[in-house]
Short mmCIF file of C-alpha atoms and ligand atoms in Angstrom, two decimals:
data_model
loop_
_atom_site.label_atom_id
_atom_site.label_comp_id
_atom_site.label_asym_id
_atom_site.label_seq_id
_atom_site.Cartn_x
_atom_site.Cartn_y
_atom_site.Cartn_z
CA MET R 12 -0.86 16.98 -20.29
CA LYS R 13 0.39 15.54 -17.04
CA VAL R 14 -2.62 14.71 -14.34
CA ARG R 15 -2.33 17.15 -11.42
CA VAL R 16 -2.36 15.19 -8.01
CA GLY R 17 -2.47 16.45 -4.53
CA ILE R 18 -1.66 14.96 -1.25
CA ASN R 19 -3.61 15.80 1.63
CA GLY R 20 -1.20 14.26 4.68
CA TYR R 21 2.30 14.20 3.63
CA GLY R 22 3.01 11.16 6.36
CA THR R 23 4.67 7.47 5.86
CA ILE R 24 2.50 6.66 3.09
CA GLY R 25 1.57 10.62 1.95
CA LYS R 26 5.31 11.23 1.28
CA ARG R 27 6.17 8.19 -0.78
CA VAL R 28 3.16 8.33 -3.01
CA ALA R 29 4.36 11.90 -3.90
CA SER R 30 8.03 10.49 -4.57
CA ALA R 31 6.35 7.93 -6.36
CA VAL R 32 4.16 10.15 -8.34
CA ALA R 33 7.09 12.65 -9.08
CA ALA R 34 8.61 9.51 -10.98
CA GLN R 35 5.94 9.50 -13.48
CA ASP R 36 5.80 11.27 -16.63
CA ASP R 37 2.12 11.35 -17.18
CA MET R 38 1.29 13.05 -13.45
CA GLU R 39 2.70 15.55 -10.93
CA VAL R 40 2.55 17.19 -7.46
CA ILE R 41 0.58 20.26 -7.21
CA GLY R 42 0.96 20.53 -3.40
CA VAL R 43 0.62 18.50 -0.18
CA THR R 44 -0.68 19.41 3.00
CA LYS R 45 0.85 19.35 6.44
CA THR R 46 -1.10 20.28 9.70
CA ARG R 47 2.30 20.91 11.68
CA PRO R 48 6.00 22.59 10.75
CA SER R 49 7.55 19.33 11.39
CA TYR R 50 10.62 18.26 9.83
CA GLU R 51 8.62 16.36 7.00
CA ALA R 52 7.23 20.10 5.87
CA HIS R 53 10.87 21.58 5.61
CA LEU R 54 11.63 18.46 3.16
CA ALA R 55 8.56 18.82 1.37
CA CYS R 56 9.42 22.04 0.87
CA ALA R 57 13.00 21.56 -0.04
CA GLU R 58 11.95 18.64 -2.32
CA GLY R 59 10.04 21.52 -4.39
CA TYR R 60 6.29 20.53 -3.50
CA PRO R 61 4.35 23.64 -3.14
CA LEU R 62 3.04 22.99 0.71
CA TYR R 63 -0.46 23.87 2.11
CA VAL R 64 -2.05 23.79 5.59
CA ALA R 65 -5.33 21.37 6.38
CA LYS R 66 -6.90 24.48 8.08
CA PRO R 67 -6.12 28.07 7.83
CA ASP R 68 -5.34 28.50 11.75
CA GLN R 69 -2.10 26.19 10.89
CA VAL R 70 -0.52 29.10 8.78
CA ALA R 71 0.75 31.20 11.56
CA ALA R 72 2.73 28.26 13.06
CA PHE R 73 4.53 27.26 9.93
CA GLU R 74 5.48 31.14 8.87
CA LYS R 75 6.88 31.25 12.78
CA GLU R 76 9.05 28.64 11.33
CA GLY R 77 9.98 30.45 8.25
CA ILE R 78 8.17 27.58 6.01
CA LYS R 79 6.64 29.34 2.92
CA VAL R 80 2.55 28.05 2.90
CA GLU R 81 0.93 27.96 -0.41
CA GLY R 82 -2.56 28.05 1.13
CA THR R 83 -5.23 25.69 2.69
CA LEU R 84 -6.20 22.22 1.84
CA GLU R 85 -9.40 24.31 0.55
CA ASP R 86 -7.32 26.18 -2.11
CA LEU R 87 -5.39 22.56 -2.55
CA VAL R 88 -8.48 20.93 -3.95
CA GLY R 89 -9.48 23.74 -6.68
CA LYS R 90 -6.09 23.03 -8.40
CA VAL R 91 -5.95 19.33 -8.52
CA ASP R 92 -7.78 16.65 -10.54
CA ILE R 93 -7.14 13.71 -7.92
CA MET R 94 -6.48 13.76 -4.38
CA VAL R 95 -4.44 11.39 -2.79
CA ASP R 96 -5.93 11.32 0.60
CA ALA R 97 -3.24 9.82 3.27
CA THR R 98 -4.44 11.07 6.56
CA PRO R 99 -4.26 8.96 9.08
CA GLY R 100 -6.74 5.99 9.89
CA GLY R 101 -10.28 7.57 10.10
CA VAL R 102 -9.72 11.40 9.38
CA GLY R 103 -10.29 10.51 5.37
CA GLU R 104 -13.84 10.46 6.12
CA ALA R 105 -14.92 14.06 6.80
CA TYR R 106 -12.72 14.90 3.84
CA ARG R 107 -14.70 13.25 1.36
CA GLU R 108 -17.38 15.99 1.35
CA LEU R 109 -14.89 18.28 0.58
CA TYR R 110 -13.39 16.39 -2.84
CA GLU R 111 -16.71 15.86 -4.35
CA ARG R 112 -17.75 19.68 -3.33
CA ALA R 113 -14.81 20.89 -5.63
CA GLY R 114 -15.61 18.05 -8.04
CA ILE R 115 -12.20 16.31 -7.93
CA LYS R 116 -11.60 12.39 -7.47
CA ALA R 117 -10.01 10.89 -4.56
CA ILE R 118 -7.88 7.88 -3.12
CA PHE R 119 -8.69 6.98 0.32
CA GLN R 120 -5.98 4.54 2.31
CA GLY R 121 -6.85 1.44 3.61
CA GLY R 122 -7.26 3.11 7.54
CA GLU R 123 -10.47 3.81 5.93
CA ASP R 124 -13.48 1.63 5.63
CA HIS R 125 -14.22 0.25 1.73
CA GLY R 126 -17.55 2.34 2.46
CA ILE R 127 -15.98 5.48 2.05
CA ALA R 128 -15.47 4.88 -1.80
CA GLY R 129 -17.50 1.57 -2.48
CA VAL R 130 -14.16 0.16 -4.26
CA SER R 131 -11.19 -1.12 -3.16
CA PHE R 132 -7.76 -1.11 -5.60
CA ASN R 133 -5.29 -4.02 -6.12
CA ALA R 134 -3.93 -3.40 -9.55
CA TYR R 135 -3.13 -7.36 -10.48
CA ALA R 136 -6.89 -8.08 -9.26
CA ASN R 137 -9.02 -5.64 -9.89
CA TYR R 138 -7.59 -2.61 -12.16
CA LYS R 139 -10.60 -2.01 -14.17
CA GLU R 140 -13.14 -2.06 -11.21
CA SER R 141 -11.40 1.70 -10.03
CA TRP R 142 -12.07 2.81 -14.15
CA GLY R 143 -13.50 6.10 -13.90
CA ALA R 144 -14.54 5.97 -10.42
CA LYS R 145 -14.90 8.79 -8.65
CA PHE R 146 -13.65 7.48 -5.19
CA SER R 147 -11.28 4.42 -4.70
CA ARG R 148 -9.41 2.83 -1.66
CA VAL R 149 -6.41 0.99 -1.57
CA VAL R 150 -6.46 -1.49 0.58
CA SER R 151 -4.50 -1.46 3.46
CA CYS R 152 -0.50 -3.41 3.36
CA ASN R 153 -1.29 -6.43 5.02
CA THR R 154 -4.30 -6.99 2.27
CA THR R 155 -1.86 -5.32 -0.57
CA GLY R 156 0.33 -8.27 0.47
CA LEU R 157 -2.50 -11.05 1.08
CA VAL R 158 -4.33 -10.40 -2.46
CA ARG R 159 -0.46 -9.89 -4.45
CA THR R 160 0.35 -13.40 -3.67
CA LEU R 161 -3.26 -14.62 -3.37
CA TYR R 162 -4.66 -13.81 -6.53
CA PRO R 163 -2.29 -15.20 -9.19
CA LEU R 164 -2.91 -18.73 -7.16
CA ASP R 165 -6.13 -18.26 -7.30
CA LYS R 166 -6.23 -16.71 -11.32
CA GLU R 167 -3.37 -20.18 -12.09
CA ILE R 168 -4.42 -23.10 -9.69
CA GLY R 169 -7.94 -22.29 -7.97
CA VAL R 170 -8.05 -21.47 -4.31
CA GLU R 171 -10.56 -23.28 -2.21
CA ARG R 172 -9.85 -21.71 1.13
CA VAL R 173 -7.14 -20.00 3.30
CA SER R 174 -6.02 -19.30 6.51
CA ALA R 175 -3.33 -17.43 7.69
CA THR R 176 -1.65 -15.50 10.69
CA ILE R 177 -0.55 -12.15 10.55
CA VAL R 178 2.08 -11.22 13.13
CA ARG R 179 2.02 -7.36 12.98
CA ARG R 180 4.44 -5.24 13.43
CA GLY R 181 3.78 -2.80 16.35
CA ALA R 182 4.50 0.02 15.02
CA ASP R 183 6.35 1.75 12.11
CA PRO R 184 9.89 2.90 12.62
CA SER R 185 9.18 5.65 13.09
CA ASP R 186 6.55 6.15 15.30
CA ASN R 187 7.17 6.61 19.53
CA LYS R 188 4.17 6.00 20.18
CA GLY R 189 4.35 1.82 19.57
CA SER R 190 3.75 -1.27 21.25
CA ALA R 191 4.68 -3.03 23.97
CA LEU R 192 8.74 -3.78 24.62
CA ASN R 193 8.93 -7.60 24.75
CA SER R 194 4.93 -8.51 24.75
CA LEU R 195 3.06 -10.74 21.78
CA GLU R 196 -0.66 -9.52 21.90
CA PRO R 197 -2.51 -11.50 20.07
CA SER R 198 -6.14 -9.94 18.64
CA LEU R 199 -8.78 -11.24 20.06
CA LYS R 200 -11.53 -10.14 18.06
CA LEU R 201 -11.53 -13.43 15.44
CA PRO R 202 -11.74 -13.70 13.08
CA THR R 203 -9.84 -10.82 12.55
CA HIS R 204 -10.53 -8.06 9.65
CA HIS R 205 -7.79 -8.87 7.13
CA GLY R 206 -10.26 -11.63 5.69
CA PRO R 207 -13.58 -9.72 4.62
CA ASP R 208 -10.80 -6.87 3.80
CA VAL R 209 -9.38 -9.18 0.97
CA GLN R 210 -12.70 -10.10 -0.18
CA THR R 211 -13.37 -6.27 -0.89
CA ILE R 212 -11.19 -7.31 -3.62
CA MET R 213 -11.44 -10.90 -4.36
CA PRO R 214 -15.39 -11.65 -3.17
CA TRP R 215 -15.21 -15.33 -4.09
CA ILE R 216 -12.63 -15.94 -1.44
CA ASN R 217 -12.76 -18.18 1.04
CA ILE R 218 -10.21 -16.56 3.85
CA THR R 219 -10.47 -16.05 7.61
CA THR R 220 -7.33 -14.78 9.27
CA MET R 221 -5.30 -13.82 13.10
CA ALA R 222 -3.08 -11.74 14.09
CA VAL R 223 -0.52 -10.73 16.31
CA LYS R 224 1.05 -7.61 17.72
CA SER R 225 4.45 -8.36 17.76
CA PRO R 226 7.53 -5.72 19.48
CA THR R 227 9.19 -5.41 16.14
CA THR R 228 8.69 -1.88 13.47
CA LEU R 229 10.22 -3.65 10.48
CA MET R 230 7.35 -5.57 8.71
CA HIS R 231 4.79 -7.99 8.91
CA LEU R 232 5.62 -11.15 8.90
CA HIS R 233 2.48 -13.67 7.08
CA CYS R 234 2.12 -17.23 7.82
CA VAL R 235 -0.52 -18.79 4.95
CA ILE R 236 -2.15 -21.90 4.62
CA ALA R 237 -3.61 -22.69 1.56
CA ASP R 238 -5.99 -25.30 -0.18
CA LEU R 239 -5.89 -25.50 -3.39
CA LYS R 240 -8.29 -27.01 -5.92
CA LYS R 241 -6.07 -29.76 -7.51
CA GLU R 242 -2.70 -31.19 -6.48
CA VAL R 243 0.09 -29.66 -7.80
CA LYS R 244 4.22 -29.41 -6.99
CA GLU R 245 6.29 -26.56 -6.01
CA SER R 246 7.33 -25.75 -9.18
CA ASP R 247 3.67 -24.79 -10.44
CA VAL R 248 3.55 -21.88 -7.01
CA LEU R 249 6.51 -20.89 -8.09
CA ALA R 250 5.47 -20.52 -11.77
CA ALA R 251 2.69 -18.96 -10.55
CA TRP R 252 4.09 -16.00 -9.49
CA ASP R 253 6.77 -15.64 -11.79
CA ASP R 254 5.03 -13.25 -13.73
CA VAL R 255 4.11 -11.32 -10.91
CA SER R 256 6.54 -8.26 -10.37
CA ARG R 257 5.49 -7.32 -7.05
CA VAL R 258 6.13 -10.85 -5.47
CA ARG R 259 9.55 -11.61 -5.17
CA LEU R 260 11.31 -14.55 -4.25
CA VAL R 261 13.84 -14.45 -1.30
CA SER R 262 16.15 -17.33 -0.04
CA GLY R 263 16.61 -18.10 3.33
CA LYS R 264 19.36 -20.29 2.24
CA ARG R 265 21.44 -17.38 0.74
CA GLY R 266 21.13 -15.44 4.01
CA LEU R 267 17.66 -13.92 4.01
CA LYS R 268 16.20 -15.72 6.89
CA GLY R 269 14.51 -12.65 8.55
CA THR R 270 12.56 -9.23 7.95
CA ALA R 271 15.54 -7.49 9.08
CA ASN R 272 17.91 -9.42 6.68
CA ILE R 273 14.64 -7.95 3.54
CA MET R 274 15.30 -4.72 4.98
CA GLU R 275 19.50 -4.56 4.57
CA LEU R 276 18.58 -5.99 1.29
CA ALA R 277 16.50 -2.67 0.07
CA LYS R 278 19.27 -0.64 1.56
CA ASP R 279 21.61 -2.72 -0.57
CA LEU R 280 19.89 -2.13 -3.55
CA ASP R 281 19.87 1.34 -3.07
CA ARG R 282 15.78 1.69 -2.88
CA PRO R 283 14.72 5.07 -1.55
CA ARG R 284 14.05 5.72 1.99
CA GLY R 285 15.58 1.63 2.15
CA ASP R 286 12.02 0.85 0.98
CA PHE R 287 10.80 -2.55 -0.27
CA MET R 288 7.51 -2.59 -2.44
CA GLU R 289 7.21 -6.18 -3.28
CA ILE R 290 5.83 -8.66 -0.98
CA ALA R 291 8.31 -10.96 0.00
CA VAL R 292 8.16 -15.12 -0.03
CA TRP R 293 10.54 -17.39 1.24
CA GLN R 294 11.37 -19.77 -1.81
CA ASP R 295 13.03 -22.67 0.29
CA GLY R 296 9.97 -22.11 3.16
CA ILE R 297 7.24 -23.28 0.21
CA LYS R 298 5.66 -26.58 1.36
CA VAL R 299 2.32 -28.40 -0.65
CA VAL R 300 1.23 -31.59 0.93
CA GLY R 301 -1.16 -33.19 -1.10
CA LYS R 302 -3.52 -30.29 -2.10
CA THR R 303 -2.85 -27.60 1.00
CA LEU R 304 0.05 -25.32 0.16
CA TYR R 305 1.90 -23.59 3.03
CA TYR R 306 3.79 -20.25 2.44
CA TYR R 307 5.67 -17.46 4.41
CA GLN R 308 5.50 -13.85 3.11
CA ALA R 309 7.16 -10.31 4.43
CA VAL R 310 5.42 -6.82 4.12
CA HIS R 311 7.16 -3.73 3.90
CA GLN R 312 3.99 -1.87 5.35
CA GLU R 313 5.51 1.36 4.90
CA SER R 314 6.07 1.08 0.89
CA ASP R 315 3.95 -1.56 -0.58
CA VAL R 316 0.84 -0.05 -1.04
CA VAL R 317 2.18 3.03 -2.82
CA PRO R 318 2.89 1.86 -6.45
CA GLU R 319 -0.92 0.41 -6.16
CA ASN R 320 -1.39 3.94 -5.65
CA ILE R 321 -0.19 5.26 -8.99
CA ASP R 322 -2.09 2.72 -11.03
CA CYS R 323 -5.33 3.73 -8.97
CA ILE R 324 -4.79 7.25 -10.12
CA ARG R 325 -4.11 5.59 -14.02
CA SER R 326 -7.35 3.57 -13.48
CA MET R 327 -9.40 6.67 -11.71
CA MET R 328 -7.82 9.13 -14.39
CA LYS R 329 -8.77 6.64 -17.65
CA MET R 330 -5.08 7.34 -18.41
CA GLU R 331 -3.98 3.51 -19.03
CA PRO R 332 -7.11 0.87 -20.03
CA ASP R 333 -4.32 -1.88 -19.51
CA ALA R 334 -3.53 -3.39 -16.06
CA SER R 335 -0.55 -4.67 -16.92
CA ARG R 336 1.11 -1.61 -18.71
CA SER R 337 0.40 0.85 -15.65
CA ILE R 338 1.83 -1.71 -13.24
CA LYS R 339 5.19 -2.14 -15.77
CA LYS R 340 5.47 1.56 -16.29
CA THR R 341 4.83 2.04 -12.53
CA ASP R 342 7.74 -0.66 -11.46
CA THR R 343 9.86 0.66 -13.97
CA SER R 344 9.78 3.86 -12.82
CA LEU R 345 9.98 3.09 -9.07
CA GLY R 346 12.80 0.00 -9.62
CA ILE R 347 10.53 -2.63 -8.44
CA GLY R 348 11.34 -5.96 -9.41
CA GLU R 349 15.22 -4.88 -10.34
P1 NAD C 20 0.50 9.25 9.07
O1 NAD C 20 0.52 9.52 10.66
O2 NAD C 20 2.32 8.86 8.95
O3 NAD C 20 0.58 10.19 8.49
C1 NAD C 20 0.05 11.61 8.58
C2 NAD C 20 -0.05 12.83 8.08
O4 NAD C 20 -1.34 13.28 8.00
C3 NAD C 20 0.78 13.06 8.68
O5 NAD C 20 1.42 14.30 7.60
C4 NAD C 20 -0.24 14.06 9.52
O6 NAD C 20 0.33 15.57 9.98
C5 NAD C 20 -1.27 14.04 8.25
N1 NAD C 20 -2.79 14.89 9.26
C6 NAD C 20 -3.08 14.07 10.43
N2 NAD C 20 -4.37 14.72 10.69
C7 NAD C 20 -4.89 15.40 9.70
C8 NAD C 20 -6.32 16.00 9.72
N3 NAD C 20 -6.89 16.13 9.96
N4 NAD C 20 -6.28 16.30 8.04
C9 NAD C 20 -5.08 16.24 7.06
N5 NAD C 20 -4.28 15.99 7.71
C10 NAD C 20 -4.18 15.50 9.11
O7 NAD C 20 -0.45 8.20 9.09
P2 NAD C 20 0.35 7.06 7.75
O8 NAD C 20 0.69 5.75 8.53
O9 NAD C 20 1.36 7.36 6.36
O10 NAD C 20 -1.10 6.51 7.61
C11 NAD C 20 -2.26 6.84 6.41
C12 NAD C 20 -2.88 6.30 5.89
O11 NAD C 20 -2.45 5.05 5.43
C13 NAD C 20 -3.92 5.73 6.75
O12 NAD C 20 -5.33 5.27 6.53
C14 NAD C 20 -3.12 4.24 7.45
O13 NAD C 20 -4.38 2.88 7.87
C15 NAD C 20 -2.71 3.72 5.44
N6 NAD C 20 -1.38 2.87 5.77
C16 NAD C 20 -0.37 2.67 6.59
C17 NAD C 20 0.43 1.84 6.92
C18 NAD C 20 1.54 2.05 7.66
O14 NAD C 20 1.94 0.87 7.89
N7 NAD C 20 2.23 3.45 7.49
C19 NAD C 20 0.46 1.16 5.83
C20 NAD C 20 -0.38 0.46 4.66
C21 NAD C 20 -1.75 1.78 4.68
#
């Protein structure tokens, strides 16, 4: 029998997780929630996902738009094994008690604090820590990006210390609140929260981070300096990422000079929604000097966490004990690494 999944919050992350769940043969989408009868609510219906509203007083607005509502979130929790909570950052906390009362498991996203679940998730680094867990949290897009490249480096070579600067996208492409059009805005609270967030997955790693918000919507860019435990060559660094399907090497020399080119590549590859779920590392921007490694990576904020949600479901629902087998299954179904 397939695992029954609900999605609370069919927005940027929620709609992508719904598509990814629907692409698996061992889980299915039982329903998704919306708060307003937006175009996304119409799209959810067109995809065939039963639509639920977060609160009963929202039903009338949907019916006025001719959208069939199956019930409320309270009804949906009674029909699923696990809820992927993809509500805006800080909102998930309010639903934790509802999930607990309904006796279902739930995955929260990176906009919530680690404490909401007590365990945070990355498929490569700590798949087993969420095994059978009632609650877990898939870390943010930036943290996922940092862990994807740092964990294999630490495992294969050893990492003494990391300092990273995160050039953050100002807003998601469809976000019409956004950030300043002509300004770079440094995070003044230092070091930023990204380092401690990486430590929720890799508590042993010595990492500090800074961040700058920039007027772009496409991707985040990370500038990483890592002091390694031994002197290595660039080829050893590449070897550490060799089997990591969710890290993809790109080349500036071949025209992938910036995030715009990577987004174009995603479209050329016919990736759904133009998403790029791998972390893109510039192969020709890797340099080792003594024991110090320098590299750049780009993170597609809207999609890198999506495969992590699928693997997290498998770990929490005890569906696949072997992390690498779950990762492979997810990646094959989503075209990652092709
Ligand atoms: P979003 O605003 O695009 O979507 C949120 C969805 O939740 C919308 O469908 C909205 O209608 C719904 N919603 C709003 N209030 C609600 C409520 N009270 N109850 C139920 N549903 C409600 O947000 P998002 O970007 O998808 O972010 C979701 C989570 O994922 C956040 O924790 C965020 O930090 C995290 N995240 C976002 C990104 C990103 O770049 N967008 C990347 C990684 C992680």
